[in-house]
Amino acid sequence: MLAIIGMITIVALLALILSNRVSPIAALILVPLLGALAAGLGGEVPGYVVSGIAKIAPVAGMFVFAILFFGVMTDAGLLAPIVKGVLRMVGERPTRITVGTALLALLIHLDGSGAVCFLVTIPALRPLYDRLGMDRRVLACTASLAAGVNFLPWTGPTLRASAALKIPVMTIFRPMIGIQIVGLVFVFVAAWWLGHREERRLGLAGSRTAGPSIAAPLEESEVLHRPKLYWFNLLVTLLVLGTMISGLVEPVVVFMIGTAVALIVNYPSAEQQRERIDAHARAALLMAGILFAAGAFTGIMSGSGMISALANAAVGAMPPALGPRIPVLLGLTSMPLSLLFDPDSFYFGVLPVVADVSARFGVPQVQVAQAALLGQMTTGFPVSPLTPATFLVAGLSGIELGSHQRFSIPWLLGASVVMTMAALVFGVLRV
């Protein structure tokens, strides 16, 4: 019964968000609440919510101050030369810009942090997309594709799979290098196609350039720019990102300090600082609200046992004839499973059960781990309502969450399916 309620709850949440009938904040709070009430656990809900919010609080704080930090730095003109540099490298053709977006996101994501990838890539390129009239959903989708396919030995899903099944990381990852290369080829082909489609939509197909000349002014108000402080701002930004990537200091602390320094140095008066905070407060507040609501959702779903019940029911319903094909089936469904399970619940709760069932059919557990990495919180994390990165992508891109999911899910699912087919061809997975 609990598994059925959990499934109904998740399906209802996704339906409401994807249809834009209810705001994500309202859906994330009310839908799991109704599910818990239906399960007779209404009295426990406050504790579940507080527990979920406590876990998400540092992440929410990081995103709020990250938005303020990058907002202030953008106001000060830090990104203007970067955008001009990108323009010089990729020109003004959408096909080259989308491919450049994928390349930049891929390189930034080498540290394994989806949040850092999106925080750097999207603010740097969004002015360019806006300037040329390109669809921001393309920006969000292309960055999501590059980050999602780029699973590495030090990224969260790989480490979780290794820890859960007690298999060395490189034993899991090394056979998947060729698969990942195929996935990256898909990413760049998809990026080119999305750019080509934008060229046709904008009536620029066949032209050598798109939009205004490189010499045209950027959209940011140059009154706020601080060109004399450019190198200082660049140094502060590099220090903030470097410290965050190193893990020496909690990200929320790094961005809080960085925001304070950026405000005081670039805009010395208290009135100027208030104006800059007010300018970005709406985005920061919306992000914080969504993240805390997401914390409430995951807290209720995990604390009530709905996630665990759903996992056990799914594994128990597996017909014996499909046992030897579990890795392939998992690979094909791994991306959609990101919409149902958060990374910890899946890798530490679901994956060991699936691996144990597979082992009874003579399937090596390493294949189950590899199949999971083809989509579960890899290609799936930028669109899952269970990860903060999804809300970050939508917020930074300036698009509705449902719009981002509707546009990006088919492409991310496509990447997952292509990599699963490559795993079969390379013999990593077997039917």
CSV table of C-alpha atoms in Angstrom, one decimal:
chain,number,residue,atom,x,y,z
A,1,MET,CA,0.0,0.0,0.0
A,2,LEU,CA,2.8,2.4,0.9
A,3,ALA,CA,4.5,1.7,-2.4
A,4,ILE,CA,1.3,2.5,-4.3
A,5,ILE,CA,0.9,5.8,-2.4
A,6,GLY,CA,4.5,6.6,-3.1
A,7,MET,CA,4.1,6.0,-6.9
A,8,ILE,CA,0.9,8.1,-7.0
A,9,THR,CA,2.6,10.9,-5.1
A,10,ILE,CA,5.6,11.1,-7.5
A,11,VAL,CA,3.5,10.8,-10.6
A,12,ALA,CA,1.1,13.5,-9.3
A,13,LEU,CA,4.1,15.8,-8.6
A,14,LEU,CA,5.6,15.3,-12.0
A,15,ALA,CA,2.3,15.8,-13.7
A,16,LEU,CA,1.6,19.0,-11.9
A,17,ILE,CA,5.1,20.5,-12.5
A,18,LEU,CA,5.3,19.4,-16.2
A,19,SER,CA,1.8,20.8,-16.9
A,20,ASN,CA,2.5,24.1,-15.2
A,21,ARG,CA,-0.8,23.9,-13.4
A,22,VAL,CA,0.8,24.5,-10.0
A,23,SER,CA,4.0,26.2,-9.0
A,24,PRO,CA,6.8,23.9,-8.1
A,25,ILE,CA,6.9,25.2,-4.5
A,26,ALA,CA,3.2,24.4,-3.9
A,27,ALA,CA,3.5,21.0,-5.6
A,28,LEU,CA,6.6,20.0,-3.7
A,29,ILE,CA,5.0,20.9,-0.4
A,30,LEU,CA,1.3,19.8,-0.8
A,31,VAL,CA,1.6,16.6,-2.9
A,32,PRO,CA,3.8,14.6,-0.4
A,33,LEU,CA,1.8,16.0,2.5
A,34,LEU,CA,-1.4,14.5,0.9
A,35,GLY,CA,0.5,11.3,0.3
A,36,ALA,CA,1.6,11.1,3.9
A,37,LEU,CA,-1.9,11.8,5.1
A,38,ALA,CA,-3.3,9.0,2.8
A,39,ALA,CA,-0.7,6.7,4.4
A,40,GLY,CA,-1.9,7.6,7.9
A,41,LEU,CA,1.4,9.3,8.8
A,42,GLY,CA,0.1,12.9,9.1
A,43,GLY,CA,1.3,13.2,12.7
A,44,GLU,CA,4.9,12.5,11.6
A,45,VAL,CA,5.0,15.0,8.8
A,46,PRO,CA,6.4,18.0,10.7
A,47,GLY,CA,9.4,15.9,11.8
A,48,TYR,CA,10.0,14.6,8.2
A,49,VAL,CA,9.8,18.2,6.9
A,50,VAL,CA,12.3,19.5,9.4
A,51,SER,CA,14.7,16.7,8.7
A,52,GLY,CA,14.5,17.3,5.0
A,53,ILE,CA,15.0,21.0,5.3
A,54,ALA,CA,18.0,20.5,7.6
A,55,LYS,CA,19.7,18.4,5.0
A,56,ILE,CA,19.0,20.9,2.2
A,57,ALA,CA,19.8,24.1,4.2
A,58,PRO,CA,23.5,24.3,3.3
A,59,VAL,CA,22.7,23.7,-0.4
A,60,ALA,CA,20.0,26.3,-0.4
A,61,GLY,CA,22.3,28.8,1.3
A,62,MET,CA,25.0,28.1,-1.3
A,63,PHE,CA,22.6,28.7,-4.2
A,64,VAL,CA,21.2,31.9,-2.7
A,65,PHE,CA,24.6,33.4,-2.2
A,66,ALA,CA,25.9,32.0,-5.4
A,67,ILE,CA,23.1,33.8,-7.3
A,68,LEU,CA,23.9,37.0,-5.4
A,69,PHE,CA,27.7,36.6,-6.0
A,70,PHE,CA,27.5,35.9,-9.7
A,71,GLY,CA,24.8,38.6,-10.1
A,72,VAL,CA,27.0,41.2,-8.5
A,73,MET,CA,30.0,40.1,-10.6
A,74,THR,CA,27.9,40.2,-13.8
A,75,ASP,CA,26.7,43.7,-12.9
A,76,ALA,CA,30.4,44.7,-12.4
A,77,GLY,CA,31.2,43.5,-15.9
A,78,LEU,CA,33.2,40.4,-15.2
A,79,LEU,CA,31.4,38.3,-17.8
A,80,ALA,CA,31.4,40.9,-20.6
A,81,PRO,CA,34.9,40.1,-21.9
A,82,ILE,CA,34.1,36.4,-21.5
A,83,VAL,CA,31.1,36.7,-23.7
A,84,LYS,CA,33.1,38.8,-26.3
A,85,GLY,CA,35.7,36.1,-26.2
A,86,VAL,CA,33.2,33.4,-26.8
A,87,LEU,CA,31.7,35.4,-29.7
A,88,ARG,CA,35.2,35.6,-31.3
A,89,MET,CA,35.8,31.9,-30.9
A,90,VAL,CA,32.4,30.6,-31.9
A,91,GLY,CA,31.2,33.5,-34.1
A,92,GLU,CA,27.5,34.3,-34.1
A,93,ARG,CA,26.1,31.2,-35.6
A,94,PRO,CA,23.8,29.3,-33.3
A,95,THR,CA,25.2,25.9,-34.4
A,96,ARG,CA,28.7,27.0,-33.3
A,97,ILE,CA,27.3,28.6,-30.1
A,98,THR,CA,25.5,25.5,-29.0
A,99,VAL,CA,28.5,23.3,-29.6
A,100,GLY,CA,30.6,25.8,-27.7
A,101,THR,CA,28.1,25.6,-24.8
A,102,ALA,CA,28.5,21.9,-24.7
A,103,LEU,CA,32.3,22.1,-24.7
A,104,LEU,CA,32.4,24.8,-22.0
A,105,ALA,CA,30.0,22.8,-19.8
A,106,LEU,CA,32.0,19.6,-20.4
A,107,LEU,CA,35.3,21.3,-19.4
A,108,ILE,CA,33.8,23.0,-16.3
A,109,HIS,CA,32.2,19.7,-15.2
A,110,LEU,CA,35.6,17.9,-15.0
A,111,ASP,CA,35.6,18.7,-11.3
A,112,GLY,CA,32.5,16.5,-11.0
A,113,SER,CA,30.2,19.2,-9.6
A,114,GLY,CA,27.1,19.9,-11.5
A,115,ALA,CA,26.4,23.0,-9.5
A,116,VAL,CA,29.7,24.6,-10.4
A,117,CYS,CA,29.2,23.6,-14.0
A,118,PHE,CA,25.9,25.4,-14.2
A,119,LEU,CA,26.9,28.3,-12.1
A,120,VAL,CA,29.8,29.1,-14.4
A,121,THR,CA,28.4,28.0,-17.8
A,122,ILE,CA,24.9,29.4,-17.8
A,123,PRO,CA,25.6,33.0,-16.5
A,124,ALA,CA,28.5,33.3,-18.9
A,125,LEU,CA,26.5,32.3,-22.0
A,126,ARG,CA,23.0,33.5,-21.2
A,127,PRO,CA,23.7,37.1,-22.4
A,128,LEU,CA,24.9,35.8,-25.7
A,129,TYR,CA,21.8,33.6,-26.2
A,130,ASP,CA,19.6,36.6,-25.2
A,131,ARG,CA,21.5,38.9,-27.6
A,132,LEU,CA,21.0,36.7,-30.6
A,133,GLY,CA,17.4,35.8,-29.6
A,134,MET,CA,18.1,32.1,-29.1
A,135,ASP,CA,15.8,29.9,-27.0
A,136,ARG,CA,17.1,29.7,-23.4
A,137,ARG,CA,15.8,26.2,-23.2
A,138,VAL,CA,18.5,25.2,-25.7
A,139,LEU,CA,21.1,26.7,-23.3
A,140,ALA,CA,19.7,24.7,-20.4
A,141,CYS,CA,19.4,21.5,-22.4
A,142,THR,CA,22.8,21.7,-23.9
A,143,ALA,CA,24.6,22.4,-20.6
A,144,SER,CA,22.5,19.6,-19.0
A,145,LEU,CA,23.5,17.1,-21.7
A,146,ALA,CA,27.2,17.8,-21.4
A,147,ALA,CA,27.2,17.6,-17.6
A,148,GLY,CA,25.0,14.5,-17.5
A,149,VAL,CA,27.0,12.4,-19.9
A,150,ASN,CA,30.3,13.4,-18.2
A,151,PHE,CA,30.2,10.9,-15.3
A,152,LEU,CA,33.7,10.4,-13.9
A,153,PRO,CA,35.4,8.3,-11.2
A,154,TRP,CA,35.1,11.1,-8.7
A,155,THR,CA,31.5,12.1,-9.4
A,156,GLY,CA,28.7,11.4,-6.9
A,157,PRO,CA,26.9,8.6,-8.7
A,158,THR,CA,30.1,6.6,-9.4
A,159,LEU,CA,31.3,7.0,-5.9
A,160,ARG,CA,27.9,6.0,-4.5
A,161,ALA,CA,27.7,2.9,-6.8
A,162,SER,CA,31.2,1.9,-5.7
A,163,ALA,CA,30.5,2.3,-2.0
A,164,ALA,CA,27.1,0.6,-2.1
A,165,LEU,CA,28.3,-2.5,-3.9
A,166,LYS,CA,31.8,-2.4,-2.5
A,167,ILE,CA,33.4,-2.5,-6.0
A,168,PRO,CA,36.5,-0.5,-6.8
A,169,VAL,CA,35.7,2.7,-8.7
A,170,MET,CA,38.0,2.0,-11.6
A,171,THR,CA,36.6,-1.5,-12.0
A,172,ILE,CA,33.2,0.1,-12.7
A,173,PHE,CA,34.5,3.1,-14.7
A,174,ARG,CA,37.3,1.7,-16.9
A,175,PRO,CA,35.1,-0.5,-19.2
A,176,MET,CA,32.7,2.5,-19.7
A,177,ILE,CA,35.2,4.9,-21.2
A,178,GLY,CA,34.2,3.9,-24.8
A,179,ILE,CA,30.6,4.2,-23.8
A,180,GLN,CA,31.1,7.7,-22.5
A,181,ILE,CA,32.9,8.7,-25.7
A,182,VAL,CA,29.8,7.5,-27.7
A,183,GLY,CA,27.6,9.5,-25.3
A,184,LEU,CA,29.8,12.6,-25.8
A,185,VAL,CA,29.5,12.2,-29.6
A,186,PHE,CA,25.7,12.2,-29.1
A,187,VAL,CA,25.9,15.3,-27.0
A,188,PHE,CA,27.8,17.3,-29.6
A,189,VAL,CA,25.6,16.1,-32.5
A,190,ALA,CA,22.5,17.0,-30.5
A,191,ALA,CA,24.1,20.4,-29.7
A,192,TRP,CA,24.8,21.1,-33.3
A,193,TRP,CA,21.2,20.0,-34.3
A,194,LEU,CA,19.7,22.3,-31.6
A,195,GLY,CA,21.7,25.1,-33.0
A,196,HIS,CA,20.8,24.3,-36.5
A,197,ARG,CA,17.1,24.3,-35.5
A,198,GLU,CA,17.6,27.7,-33.9
A,199,GLU,CA,19.2,29.0,-37.1
A,200,ARG,CA,16.1,27.9,-39.1
A,201,ARG,CA,13.7,29.4,-36.5
A,202,LEU,CA,15.5,32.7,-36.6
A,203,GLY,CA,15.6,32.7,-40.4
A,204,LEU,CA,19.4,32.4,-40.5
A,205,ALA,CA,19.9,29.1,-42.1
A,206,GLY,CA,22.7,29.3,-44.7
A,207,SER,CA,24.0,32.6,-43.5
A,208,ARG,CA,27.5,33.0,-42.2
A,209,THR,CA,26.6,35.1,-39.2
A,210,ALA,CA,23.6,35.5,-36.9
A,211,GLY,CA,22.4,38.6,-35.2
A,212,PRO,CA,24.2,41.9,-34.7
A,213,SER,CA,27.9,42.4,-35.1
A,214,ILE,CA,30.4,41.6,-32.5
A,215,ALA,CA,31.0,45.3,-31.9
A,216,ALA,CA,27.4,45.8,-30.8
A,217,PRO,CA,27.0,46.6,-27.1
A,218,LEU,CA,26.1,43.9,-24.6
A,219,GLU,CA,22.8,44.0,-22.9
A,220,GLU,CA,24.2,44.6,-19.4
A,221,SER,CA,24.0,48.2,-18.1
A,222,GLU,CA,27.6,49.4,-18.5
A,223,VAL,CA,26.9,52.1,-15.9
A,224,LEU,CA,27.4,49.4,-13.3
A,225,HIS,CA,30.5,48.0,-14.9
A,226,ARG,CA,33.8,48.4,-12.9
A,227,PRO,CA,36.5,47.9,-15.6
A,228,LYS,CA,39.3,49.1,-13.2
A,229,LEU,CA,38.4,46.3,-10.8
A,230,TYR,CA,38.2,43.6,-13.5
A,231,TRP,CA,41.3,41.7,-12.5
A,232,PHE,CA,40.4,41.9,-8.8
A,233,ASN,CA,37.0,40.6,-9.5
A,234,LEU,CA,38.4,37.8,-11.7
A,235,LEU,CA,40.9,36.9,-8.9
A,236,VAL,CA,38.1,36.8,-6.3
A,237,THR,CA,35.9,34.6,-8.6
A,238,LEU,CA,38.8,32.2,-9.2
A,239,LEU,CA,39.5,32.0,-5.4
A,240,VAL,CA,35.8,31.4,-4.7
A,241,LEU,CA,35.5,28.6,-7.3
A,242,GLY,CA,38.9,27.1,-6.4
A,243,THR,CA,38.2,27.0,-2.7
A,244,MET,CA,34.7,25.5,-3.3
A,245,ILE,CA,36.1,22.8,-5.7
A,246,SER,CA,38.9,21.9,-3.3
A,247,GLY,CA,36.4,21.2,-0.5
A,248,LEU,CA,38.5,23.0,2.1
A,249,VAL,CA,35.6,25.2,3.1
A,250,GLU,CA,31.8,24.6,2.9
A,251,PRO,CA,30.4,26.1,-0.4
A,252,VAL,CA,27.8,28.2,1.5
A,253,VAL,CA,30.6,29.9,3.5
A,254,VAL,CA,32.7,30.5,0.4
A,255,PHE,CA,29.9,32.3,-1.4
A,256,MET,CA,28.8,34.3,1.6
A,257,ILE,CA,32.3,35.7,2.0
A,258,GLY,CA,32.7,36.2,-1.8
A,259,THR,CA,29.4,38.1,-2.0
A,260,ALA,CA,30.3,40.4,0.9
A,261,VAL,CA,33.7,41.2,-0.7
A,262,ALA,CA,32.2,41.7,-4.1
A,263,LEU,CA,29.6,44.1,-2.8
A,264,ILE,CA,31.9,46.2,-0.6
A,265,VAL,CA,34.7,46.6,-3.2
A,266,ASN,CA,32.5,47.2,-6.3
A,267,TYR,CA,29.7,49.2,-4.7
A,268,PRO,CA,31.1,50.9,-1.6
A,269,SER,CA,28.0,52.8,-0.5
A,270,ALA,CA,25.3,51.0,1.5
A,271,GLU,CA,22.6,52.3,-0.9
A,272,GLN,CA,24.4,50.8,-3.9
A,273,GLN,CA,24.8,47.5,-2.1
A,274,ARG,CA,21.1,47.4,-1.3
A,275,GLU,CA,20.2,48.2,-4.9
A,276,ARG,CA,22.4,45.3,-6.1
A,277,ILE,CA,20.9,42.9,-3.6
A,278,ASP,CA,17.4,44.0,-4.5
A,279,ALA,CA,18.2,43.5,-8.2
A,280,HIS,CA,18.9,39.8,-7.6
A,281,ALA,CA,16.7,39.2,-4.5
A,282,ARG,CA,13.7,37.8,-6.5
A,283,ALA,CA,15.8,35.1,-8.2
A,284,ALA,CA,17.6,34.2,-4.9
A,285,LEU,CA,14.3,34.1,-2.9
A,286,LEU,CA,12.6,32.0,-5.5
A,287,MET,CA,15.5,29.6,-5.6
A,288,ALA,CA,15.6,29.3,-1.8
A,289,GLY,CA,11.8,28.7,-1.6
A,290,ILE,CA,12.0,25.9,-4.2
A,291,LEU,CA,15.0,24.3,-2.6
A,292,PHE,CA,13.4,24.3,0.9
A,293,ALA,CA,10.2,22.9,-0.6
A,294,ALA,CA,12.3,20.2,-2.3
A,295,GLY,CA,13.8,19.4,1.1
A,296,ALA,CA,10.3,19.0,2.5
A,297,PHE,CA,9.4,16.7,-0.3
A,298,THR,CA,12.4,14.4,0.0
A,299,GLY,CA,12.1,14.5,3.8
A,300,ILE,CA,8.5,13.3,3.7
A,301,MET,CA,9.1,10.7,1.0
A,302,SER,CA,12.2,9.2,2.7
A,303,GLY,CA,11.0,9.5,6.3
A,304,SER,CA,7.6,8.0,5.6
A,305,GLY,CA,9.2,4.9,3.9
A,306,MET,CA,7.5,5.5,0.6
A,307,ILE,CA,10.8,5.5,-1.3
A,308,SER,CA,11.9,2.3,0.3
A,309,ALA,CA,8.6,0.6,-0.3
A,310,LEU,CA,8.6,1.7,-3.9
A,311,ALA,CA,12.0,0.2,-4.4
A,312,ASN,CA,11.2,-3.1,-2.8
A,313,ALA,CA,7.9,-3.4,-4.8
A,314,ALA,CA,9.7,-2.7,-8.1
A,315,VAL,CA,12.3,-5.4,-7.5
A,316,GLY,CA,9.8,-7.9,-6.2
A,317,ALA,CA,7.6,-7.5,-9.3
A,318,MET,CA,10.5,-8.5,-11.6
A,319,PRO,CA,9.5,-11.7,-13.6
A,320,PRO,CA,12.2,-14.4,-13.3
A,321,ALA,CA,12.6,-14.6,-17.1
A,322,LEU,CA,13.8,-11.0,-17.1
A,323,GLY,CA,16.4,-11.7,-14.4
A,324,PRO,CA,19.4,-12.1,-16.7
A,325,ARG,CA,18.4,-8.9,-18.6
A,326,ILE,CA,18.2,-6.7,-15.5
A,327,PRO,CA,21.3,-4.6,-16.4
A,328,VAL,CA,20.0,-3.8,-19.8
A,329,LEU,CA,16.5,-3.0,-18.5
A,330,LEU,CA,18.1,-0.9,-15.8
A,331,GLY,CA,20.3,1.0,-18.4
A,332,LEU,CA,17.2,1.8,-20.5
A,333,THR,CA,15.2,3.0,-17.5
A,334,SER,CA,18.0,4.5,-15.4
A,335,MET,CA,17.4,8.1,-16.6
A,336,PRO,CA,13.6,8.1,-15.8
A,337,LEU,CA,14.4,6.5,-12.4
A,338,SER,CA,16.1,9.8,-11.6
A,339,LEU,CA,12.7,11.3,-11.5
A,340,LEU,CA,11.6,8.8,-8.9
A,341,PHE,CA,14.6,8.3,-6.6
A,342,ASP,CA,17.1,10.8,-5.1
A,343,PRO,CA,20.8,9.6,-5.5
A,344,ASP,CA,21.2,8.4,-1.9
A,345,SER,CA,17.9,6.5,-1.9
A,346,PHE,CA,18.7,4.8,-5.2
A,347,TYR,CA,22.4,4.0,-4.8
A,348,PHE,CA,22.2,3.0,-1.2
A,349,GLY,CA,18.7,1.6,-1.1
A,350,VAL,CA,17.6,0.4,-4.5
A,351,LEU,CA,20.9,-0.6,-6.2
A,352,PRO,CA,22.0,-3.2,-3.6
A,353,VAL,CA,18.6,-4.9,-3.8
A,354,VAL,CA,18.7,-4.9,-7.6
A,355,ALA,CA,22.3,-6.2,-7.6
A,356,ASP,CA,21.4,-9.0,-5.2
A,357,VAL,CA,18.5,-10.1,-7.4
A,358,SER,CA,20.7,-10.0,-10.5
A,359,ALA,CA,23.4,-12.1,-8.8
A,360,ARG,CA,20.9,-14.9,-8.3
A,361,PHE,CA,20.6,-15.0,-12.1
A,362,GLY,CA,24.4,-15.1,-12.5
A,363,VAL,CA,24.7,-11.5,-13.5
A,364,PRO,CA,27.9,-9.8,-12.1
A,365,GLN,CA,27.1,-7.0,-9.8
A,366,VAL,CA,29.5,-4.6,-11.6
A,367,GLN,CA,27.2,-4.7,-14.6
A,368,VAL,CA,24.3,-3.5,-12.5
A,369,ALA,CA,26.5,-0.6,-11.2
A,370,GLN,CA,27.5,0.3,-14.8
A,371,ALA,CA,23.9,0.1,-16.0
A,372,ALA,CA,22.8,2.5,-13.3
A,373,LEU,CA,25.5,5.1,-14.3
A,374,LEU,CA,24.0,5.3,-17.8
A,375,GLY,CA,21.3,7.5,-16.5
A,376,GLN,CA,20.5,7.4,-12.8
A,377,MET,CA,21.5,10.9,-11.6
A,378,THR,CA,23.9,11.2,-14.5
A,379,THR,CA,21.9,12.2,-17.5
A,380,GLY,CA,18.9,12.4,-15.1
A,381,PHE,CA,20.2,14.8,-12.5
A,382,PRO,CA,19.6,18.1,-14.4
A,383,VAL,CA,15.9,17.4,-14.7
A,384,SER,CA,15.1,15.5,-11.6
A,385,PRO,CA,12.9,17.3,-9.0
A,386,LEU,CA,14.8,15.5,-6.3
A,387,THR,CA,18.1,17.3,-7.0
A,388,PRO,CA,18.8,21.0,-6.4
A,389,ALA,CA,20.8,21.2,-9.7
A,390,THR,CA,17.5,21.0,-11.6
A,391,PHE,CA,16.1,24.1,-10.0
A,392,LEU,CA,19.5,25.8,-10.5
A,393,VAL,CA,19.5,25.1,-14.2
A,394,ALA,CA,16.0,26.5,-14.7
A,395,GLY,CA,16.6,29.5,-12.4
A,396,LEU,CA,19.9,30.5,-14.0
A,397,SER,CA,18.5,30.1,-17.5
A,398,GLY,CA,15.4,32.2,-16.6
A,399,ILE,CA,12.9,29.5,-17.7
A,400,GLU,CA,10.1,27.6,-16.0
A,401,LEU,CA,11.0,24.3,-14.4
A,402,GLY,CA,8.3,22.5,-16.4
A,403,SER,CA,9.4,24.1,-19.6
A,404,HIS,CA,13.0,22.9,-19.0
A,405,GLN,CA,11.9,19.4,-18.2
A,406,ARG,CA,9.6,19.0,-21.2
A,407,PHE,CA,12.3,20.3,-23.5
A,408,SER,CA,15.3,18.5,-22.1
A,409,ILE,CA,14.0,15.1,-20.9
A,410,PRO,CA,13.7,13.6,-24.4
A,411,TRP,CA,17.3,14.6,-25.2
A,412,LEU,CA,18.7,13.3,-21.9
A,413,LEU,CA,16.7,10.1,-22.3
A,414,GLY,CA,18.1,9.8,-25.8
A,415,ALA,CA,21.6,10.1,-24.5
A,416,SER,CA,21.0,7.4,-21.9
A,417,VAL,CA,19.5,5.0,-24.5
A,418,VAL,CA,22.4,5.6,-27.0
A,419,MET,CA,24.9,4.8,-24.2
A,420,THR,CA,23.0,1.6,-23.3
A,421,MET,CA,23.1,0.5,-26.9
A,422,ALA,CA,26.8,1.2,-27.0
A,423,ALA,CA,27.3,-0.8,-23.8
A,424,LEU,CA,25.6,-3.8,-25.6
A,425,VAL,CA,27.8,-3.3,-28.7
A,426,PHE,CA,31.0,-3.1,-26.6
A,427,GLY,CA,30.0,-6.1,-24.5
A,428,VAL,CA,29.9,-4.2,-21.2
A,429,LEU,CA,26.3,-5.3,-20.8
A,430,ARG,CA,24.9,-8.5,-22.2
A,431,VAL,CA,21.3,-9.6,-23.1
